[in-house]
Amino acid sequence: MQETTLAGKVALVAGGSRGAGRGIAIELGKAGAIVYVSGRSVRGETTNGFPGSVDETVDQIREAGGTAYACRCDHRQDEQTEALVERIRKEQGRLDVLVNNAWGGHDLEWSLKPIPFWEYPLELWDAMFQGGVRAQLGMNRYAVPLLLKTGGGLIVHPTFWDDGKYLSAFYYDLAKSTINRMAFGLAQELKDKGVAVVALSPGWMRTELVLAGHDTDEANWQKVDALQRTESTHYIGRAVCALAADRDVMKKSGSVLQVGRLAEEYGFTDVDGRWIPPFQI
């Protein structure tokens, strides 16, 4: 284990099978937190054939010396979310960090290239708002009481944001804007409760799907010119760890934060030692 700054803390990463969720879960585990990793994809049975599962994420945490548990959970189903929080309550008696990363935007095989919004299928609303925004709302609904019982904590909503600029794809922009506002509103609800809530925006991440789209992998991405501005999913993970360890994190509650700016503030780098500035459209 590389770090122990979060020793004794309990974290739940919802949507931790791959992408940002996986990077965040692994870094939390390395920092000493007990990590529950939830998602629809389990070993041998992934979502839409995508690479990655909650079991593989947990394997990586344990290989690094951390403690983690794989939890099959479809966060579109409230009863499953509620049962997961109850499991954590029974097993740990507390919850310190909630990473609300459930997202259904990839459920449809549809490119998010900029086109007139009326040419997108209406099903994109269901994928992004039911599988993303609504799932995250339900997660908050059931997890916040346990955070309050703990006496405080941190809720992180991974998002995308660039100084309020339009994100080109209509439904994607609307979903991310809603997530940002949900973090802001929840921060107002919890401002006197010791629970900080932030939306956290990475840059262009080298997720499994991005790497596959460029016919490469994490070991060879530097050979691809188009990926030179990218960052690993561990970069946002290190940002979450820095926030979770910050005793003054309540001062940031309600804000949309950018990973690159937090790296500069807290002094962490990506896995290759680089400081990567905030992504700009």
Tab-separated table of C-alpha atoms in Angstrom:
chain	number	residue	atom	x	y	z
A	1	MET	CA	0.000	0.000	0.000
A	2	GLN	CA	1.442	3.367	-1.011
A	3	GLU	CA	-0.449	5.730	1.270
A	4	THR	CA	-2.361	5.510	4.548
A	5	THR	CA	-3.847	8.995	4.693
A	6	LEU	CA	-7.399	7.599	4.703
A	7	ALA	CA	-6.830	4.684	7.062
A	8	GLY	CA	-10.031	3.870	8.953
A	9	LYS	CA	-12.264	5.599	6.406
A	10	VAL	CA	-15.012	3.745	4.538
A	11	ALA	CA	-15.704	4.644	0.922
A	12	LEU	CA	-18.332	3.613	-1.601
A	13	VAL	CA	-17.615	4.069	-5.292
A	14	ALA	CA	-20.845	3.627	-7.233
A	15	GLY	CA	-20.071	2.793	-10.834
A	16	GLY	CA	-16.584	1.427	-10.239
A	17	SER	CA	-16.302	-1.227	-12.933
A	18	ARG	CA	-14.196	0.856	-15.285
A	19	GLY	CA	-13.199	4.386	-16.229
A	20	ALA	CA	-13.084	7.130	-13.637
A	21	GLY	CA	-14.816	4.936	-11.068
A	22	ARG	CA	-12.115	2.292	-11.266
A	23	GLY	CA	-9.286	4.827	-11.002
A	24	ILE	CA	-10.930	6.497	-8.020
A	25	ALA	CA	-11.601	3.216	-6.232
A	26	ILE	CA	-8.023	2.026	-6.676
A	27	GLU	CA	-6.536	5.276	-5.387
A	28	LEU	CA	-8.874	5.290	-2.379
A	29	GLY	CA	-7.763	1.747	-1.604
A	30	LYS	CA	-4.104	2.702	-1.902
A	31	ALA	CA	-4.733	5.587	0.487
A	32	GLY	CA	-5.933	3.159	3.142
A	33	ALA	CA	-9.714	3.422	2.844
A	34	ILE	CA	-11.978	0.375	2.992
A	35	VAL	CA	-13.606	0.531	-0.443
A	36	TYR	CA	-16.949	-0.865	-1.561
A	37	VAL	CA	-17.080	-0.962	-5.371
A	38	SER	CA	-20.513	-1.262	-6.934
A	39	GLY	CA	-21.792	-1.622	-10.460
A	40	ARG	CA	-23.691	-3.798	-12.902
A	41	SER	CA	-20.650	-5.536	-14.388
A	42	VAL	CA	-19.294	-8.578	-12.576
A	43	ARG	CA	-16.659	-11.094	-13.562
A	44	GLY	CA	-17.836	-13.037	-16.593
A	45	GLU	CA	-20.923	-10.894	-17.068
A	46	THR	CA	-20.152	-7.346	-18.142
A	47	THR	CA	-22.469	-4.557	-19.299
A	48	ASN	CA	-22.927	-4.339	-23.086
A	49	GLY	CA	-19.712	-6.295	-23.547
A	50	PHE	CA	-17.614	-3.435	-22.147
A	51	PRO	CA	-14.283	-4.342	-20.525
A	52	GLY	CA	-14.038	-4.251	-16.753
A	53	SER	CA	-16.032	-5.372	-13.736
A	54	VAL	CA	-16.339	-4.571	-10.047
A	55	ASP	CA	-14.452	-7.778	-9.299
A	56	GLU	CA	-11.459	-6.740	-11.403
A	57	THR	CA	-11.367	-3.343	-9.720
A	58	VAL	CA	-11.369	-5.000	-6.315
A	59	ASP	CA	-8.610	-7.375	-7.462
A	60	GLN	CA	-6.401	-4.398	-8.294
A	61	ILE	CA	-7.061	-2.767	-4.927
A	62	ARG	CA	-6.198	-5.959	-3.072
A	63	GLU	CA	-3.074	-6.486	-5.173
A	64	ALA	CA	-1.946	-3.033	-4.028
A	65	GLY	CA	-2.459	-4.064	-0.390
A	66	GLY	CA	-5.857	-2.458	0.117
A	67	THR	CA	-9.197	-3.696	1.431
A	68	ALA	CA	-12.154	-3.744	-0.940
A	69	TYR	CA	-15.444	-5.496	-1.623
A	70	ALA	CA	-17.150	-6.068	-4.972
A	71	CYS	CA	-20.881	-5.341	-4.907
A	72	ARG	CA	-23.171	-6.156	-7.795
A	73	CYS	CA	-25.720	-3.343	-7.888
A	74	ASP	CA	-27.877	-1.798	-10.579
A	75	HIS	CA	-28.288	1.726	-9.243
A	76	ARG	CA	-31.335	2.249	-11.445
A	77	GLN	CA	-33.093	-0.064	-8.986
A	78	ASP	CA	-33.672	1.781	-5.702
A	79	GLU	CA	-34.088	-1.400	-3.684
A	80	GLN	CA	-30.621	-2.573	-4.734
A	81	THR	CA	-29.072	0.753	-3.788
A	82	GLU	CA	-30.830	0.723	-0.437
A	83	ALA	CA	-29.664	-2.846	0.230
A	84	LEU	CA	-26.073	-1.914	-0.558
A	85	VAL	CA	-26.080	0.977	1.905
A	86	GLU	CA	-27.635	-1.290	4.527
A	87	ARG	CA	-24.862	-3.820	3.959
A	88	ILE	CA	-22.227	-1.144	4.570
A	89	ARG	CA	-24.059	-0.005	7.692
A	90	LYS	CA	-24.113	-3.537	9.077
A	91	GLU	CA	-20.530	-4.382	8.157
A	92	GLN	CA	-18.803	-1.076	8.898
A	93	GLY	CA	-21.245	1.086	10.837
A	94	ARG	CA	-20.145	4.175	8.935
A	95	LEU	CA	-19.591	5.779	5.533
A	96	ASP	CA	-17.075	8.567	5.031
A	97	VAL	CA	-16.734	8.979	1.257
A	98	LEU	CA	-19.379	8.491	-1.430
A	99	VAL	CA	-18.322	8.695	-5.071
A	100	ASN	CA	-21.473	8.966	-7.164
A	101	ASN	CA	-20.199	7.716	-10.504
A	102	ALA	CA	-23.124	5.636	-11.822
A	103	TRP	CA	-23.654	6.530	-15.466
A	104	GLY	CA	-25.756	5.071	-18.247
A	105	GLY	CA	-24.634	7.315	-21.074
A	106	HIS	CA	-22.757	4.518	-22.808
A	107	ASP	CA	-25.656	2.073	-22.768
A	108	LEU	CA	-26.650	3.076	-26.291
A	109	GLU	CA	-24.308	2.620	-29.218
A	110	TRP	CA	-24.493	6.235	-30.240
A	111	SER	CA	-21.720	8.715	-30.876
A	112	LEU	CA	-21.838	11.992	-28.972
A	113	LYS	CA	-20.394	13.945	-31.851
A	114	PRO	CA	-22.025	17.384	-32.184
A	115	ILE	CA	-25.174	17.089	-34.275
A	116	PRO	CA	-28.560	18.836	-34.045
A	117	PHE	CA	-30.276	17.602	-30.889
A	118	TRP	CA	-33.344	16.447	-32.823
A	119	GLU	CA	-31.201	13.872	-34.595
A	120	TYR	CA	-30.285	12.132	-31.334
A	121	PRO	CA	-32.641	9.332	-30.272
A	122	LEU	CA	-34.856	10.221	-27.321
A	123	GLU	CA	-33.563	7.065	-25.645
A	124	LEU	CA	-30.401	9.024	-24.826
A	125	TRP	CA	-32.469	10.870	-22.219
A	126	ASP	CA	-33.302	7.596	-20.503
A	127	ALA	CA	-29.718	6.368	-20.629
A	128	MET	CA	-28.206	9.540	-19.209
A	129	PHE	CA	-30.958	10.681	-16.874
A	130	GLN	CA	-32.283	7.356	-15.576
A	131	GLY	CA	-28.965	5.515	-15.637
A	132	GLY	CA	-27.020	8.579	-14.545
A	133	VAL	CA	-28.770	11.518	-12.884
A	134	ARG	CA	-31.651	9.554	-11.340
A	135	ALA	CA	-29.355	6.750	-10.203
A	136	GLN	CA	-27.113	9.271	-8.476
A	137	LEU	CA	-30.082	10.955	-6.846
A	138	GLY	CA	-31.226	7.618	-5.444
A	139	MET	CA	-27.712	6.878	-4.212
A	140	ASN	CA	-27.687	10.158	-2.306
A	141	ARG	CA	-31.134	9.471	-0.907
A	142	TYR	CA	-30.039	6.247	0.783
A	143	ALA	CA	-26.409	7.058	1.601
A	144	VAL	CA	-26.744	10.506	3.177
A	145	PRO	CA	-28.351	9.228	6.409
A	146	LEU	CA	-25.352	6.933	6.959
A	147	LEU	CA	-22.934	9.781	6.260
A	148	LEU	CA	-24.812	11.872	8.817
A	149	LYS	CA	-24.625	9.040	11.342
A	150	THR	CA	-20.875	8.967	10.769
A	151	GLY	CA	-20.745	12.645	11.661
A	152	GLY	CA	-19.615	14.061	8.348
A	153	GLY	CA	-17.914	13.087	5.149
A	154	LEU	CA	-17.560	13.787	1.458
A	155	ILE	CA	-19.776	13.205	-1.575
A	156	VAL	CA	-18.169	13.465	-5.009
A	157	HIS	CA	-20.060	13.619	-8.293
A	158	PRO	CA	-17.688	13.090	-11.246
A	159	THR	CA	-18.820	15.399	-14.030
A	160	PHE	CA	-17.501	17.409	-16.934
A	161	TRP	CA	-17.247	21.189	-16.845
A	162	ASP	CA	-15.235	23.891	-18.542
A	163	ASP	CA	-16.137	27.289	-17.099
A	164	GLY	CA	-19.782	26.836	-18.055
A	165	LYS	CA	-19.132	26.308	-21.764
A	166	TYR	CA	-21.620	24.322	-23.824
A	167	LEU	CA	-20.465	20.707	-24.096
A	168	SER	CA	-21.564	20.369	-27.742
A	169	ALA	CA	-23.843	17.324	-27.352
A	170	PHE	CA	-27.270	18.466	-26.107
A	171	TYR	CA	-28.288	15.602	-23.802
A	172	TYR	CA	-24.765	15.208	-22.433
A	173	ASP	CA	-24.554	18.917	-21.631
A	174	LEU	CA	-27.968	18.827	-19.968
A	175	ALA	CA	-27.123	15.738	-17.880
A	176	LYS	CA	-23.785	17.069	-16.666
A	177	SER	CA	-25.297	20.468	-15.876
A	178	THR	CA	-27.979	18.712	-13.825
A	179	ILE	CA	-25.359	16.725	-11.910
A	180	ASN	CA	-23.451	19.926	-11.167
A	181	ARG	CA	-26.601	21.569	-9.870
A	182	MET	CA	-27.471	18.495	-7.813
A	183	ALA	CA	-24.102	18.753	-6.068
A	184	PHE	CA	-24.725	22.438	-5.411
A	185	GLY	CA	-28.232	21.882	-4.031
A	186	LEU	CA	-27.191	18.963	-1.855
A	187	ALA	CA	-24.353	21.082	-0.456
A	188	GLN	CA	-26.949	23.654	0.656
A	189	GLU	CA	-28.979	20.916	2.344
A	190	LEU	CA	-25.912	19.603	4.183
A	191	LYS	CA	-23.913	22.763	4.846
A	192	ASP	CA	-24.539	22.594	8.595
A	193	LYS	CA	-24.111	18.818	8.800
A	194	GLY	CA	-20.399	18.461	8.127
A	195	VAL	CA	-20.881	16.698	4.784
A	196	ALA	CA	-19.108	18.331	1.838
A	197	VAL	CA	-20.520	17.824	-1.658
A	198	VAL	CA	-18.587	18.640	-4.811
A	199	ALA	CA	-18.798	18.008	-8.526
A	200	LEU	CA	-15.376	16.995	-9.837
A	201	SER	CA	-14.367	17.468	-13.461
A	202	PRO	CA	-11.412	15.578	-14.963
A	203	GLY	CA	-9.879	16.239	-18.339
A	204	TRP	CA	-9.815	13.810	-21.240
A	205	MET	CA	-9.259	10.476	-19.530
A	206	ARG	CA	-7.730	7.357	-20.987
A	207	THR	CA	-10.634	5.118	-20.088
A	208	GLU	CA	-10.857	1.593	-21.431
A	209	LEU	CA	-13.321	2.777	-24.078
A	210	VAL	CA	-11.121	5.691	-25.168
A	211	LEU	CA	-8.085	3.423	-25.475
A	212	ALA	CA	-10.066	0.842	-27.419
A	213	GLY	CA	-11.342	3.568	-29.739
A	214	HIS	CA	-7.733	4.398	-30.605
A	215	ASP	CA	-6.664	0.740	-30.922
A	216	THR	CA	-4.185	0.973	-28.065
A	217	ASP	CA	-3.826	0.265	-24.352
A	218	GLU	CA	-2.428	1.948	-21.247
A	219	ALA	CA	1.053	0.584	-21.925
A	220	ASN	CA	1.241	2.022	-25.457
A	221	TRP	CA	-0.950	5.149	-25.492
A	222	GLN	CA	2.053	7.494	-25.819
A	223	LYS	CA	2.557	6.206	-29.349
A	224	VAL	CA	-0.798	7.735	-30.360
A	225	ASP	CA	-0.528	11.449	-31.170
A	226	ALA	CA	-4.219	12.093	-30.503
A	227	LEU	CA	-3.861	10.966	-26.868
A	228	GLN	CA	-0.986	13.220	-25.821
A	229	ARG	CA	-3.274	15.552	-23.823
A	230	THR	CA	-4.984	12.743	-21.975
A	231	GLU	CA	-4.722	11.785	-18.317
A	232	SER	CA	-5.099	8.455	-16.563
A	233	THR	CA	-8.163	7.669	-14.504
A	234	HIS	CA	-5.890	7.621	-11.437
A	235	TYR	CA	-5.480	11.397	-11.720
A	236	ILE	CA	-9.083	12.021	-10.686
A	237	GLY	CA	-8.656	9.279	-8.080
A	238	ARG	CA	-5.811	11.184	-6.481
A	239	ALA	CA	-7.955	14.309	-6.495
A	240	VAL	CA	-10.690	12.480	-4.570
A	241	CYS	CA	-8.136	11.236	-2.032
A	242	ALA	CA	-6.774	14.756	-1.542
A	243	LEU	CA	-10.267	16.119	-0.958
A	244	ALA	CA	-11.156	13.299	1.442
A	245	ALA	CA	-8.025	13.990	3.498
A	246	ASP	CA	-8.547	17.776	3.579
A	247	ARG	CA	-9.918	18.880	6.953
A	248	ASP	CA	-11.072	22.135	5.358
A	249	VAL	CA	-12.937	20.492	2.474
A	250	MET	CA	-16.216	22.099	3.606
A	251	LYS	CA	-14.880	25.362	2.153
A	252	LYS	CA	-15.142	23.743	-1.287
A	253	SER	CA	-18.636	22.302	-0.774
A	254	GLY	CA	-21.101	23.201	-3.504
A	255	SER	CA	-18.395	23.893	-6.068
A	256	VAL	CA	-17.529	22.384	-9.413
A	257	LEU	CA	-13.828	21.585	-9.132
A	258	GLN	CA	-11.320	20.687	-11.843
A	259	VAL	CA	-8.792	17.937	-11.289
A	260	GLY	CA	-5.944	19.914	-12.831
A	261	ARG	CA	-6.437	22.820	-10.453
A	262	LEU	CA	-6.638	20.505	-7.443
A	263	ALA	CA	-3.401	18.818	-8.543
A	264	GLU	CA	-1.726	22.206	-8.478
A	265	GLU	CA	-3.235	23.071	-5.084
A	266	TYR	CA	-2.566	19.759	-3.330
A	267	GLY	CA	0.675	18.893	-5.111
A	268	PHE	CA	-0.170	15.525	-6.675
A	269	THR	CA	0.636	14.332	-10.196
A	270	ASP	CA	-0.625	11.733	-12.610
A	271	VAL	CA	0.850	8.229	-12.608
A	272	ASP	CA	3.566	9.281	-15.071
A	273	GLY	CA	4.666	12.189	-12.870
A	274	ARG	CA	3.072	14.891	-15.002
A	275	TRP	CA	0.968	17.796	-13.801
A	276	ILE	CA	-1.803	18.015	-16.369
A	277	PRO	CA	-3.591	21.372	-16.493
A	278	PRO	CA	-7.396	21.658	-16.495
A	279	PHE	CA	-8.897	20.490	-19.751
A	280	GLN	CA	-10.350	23.178	-22.002
A	281	ILE	CA	-12.748	22.666	-24.856
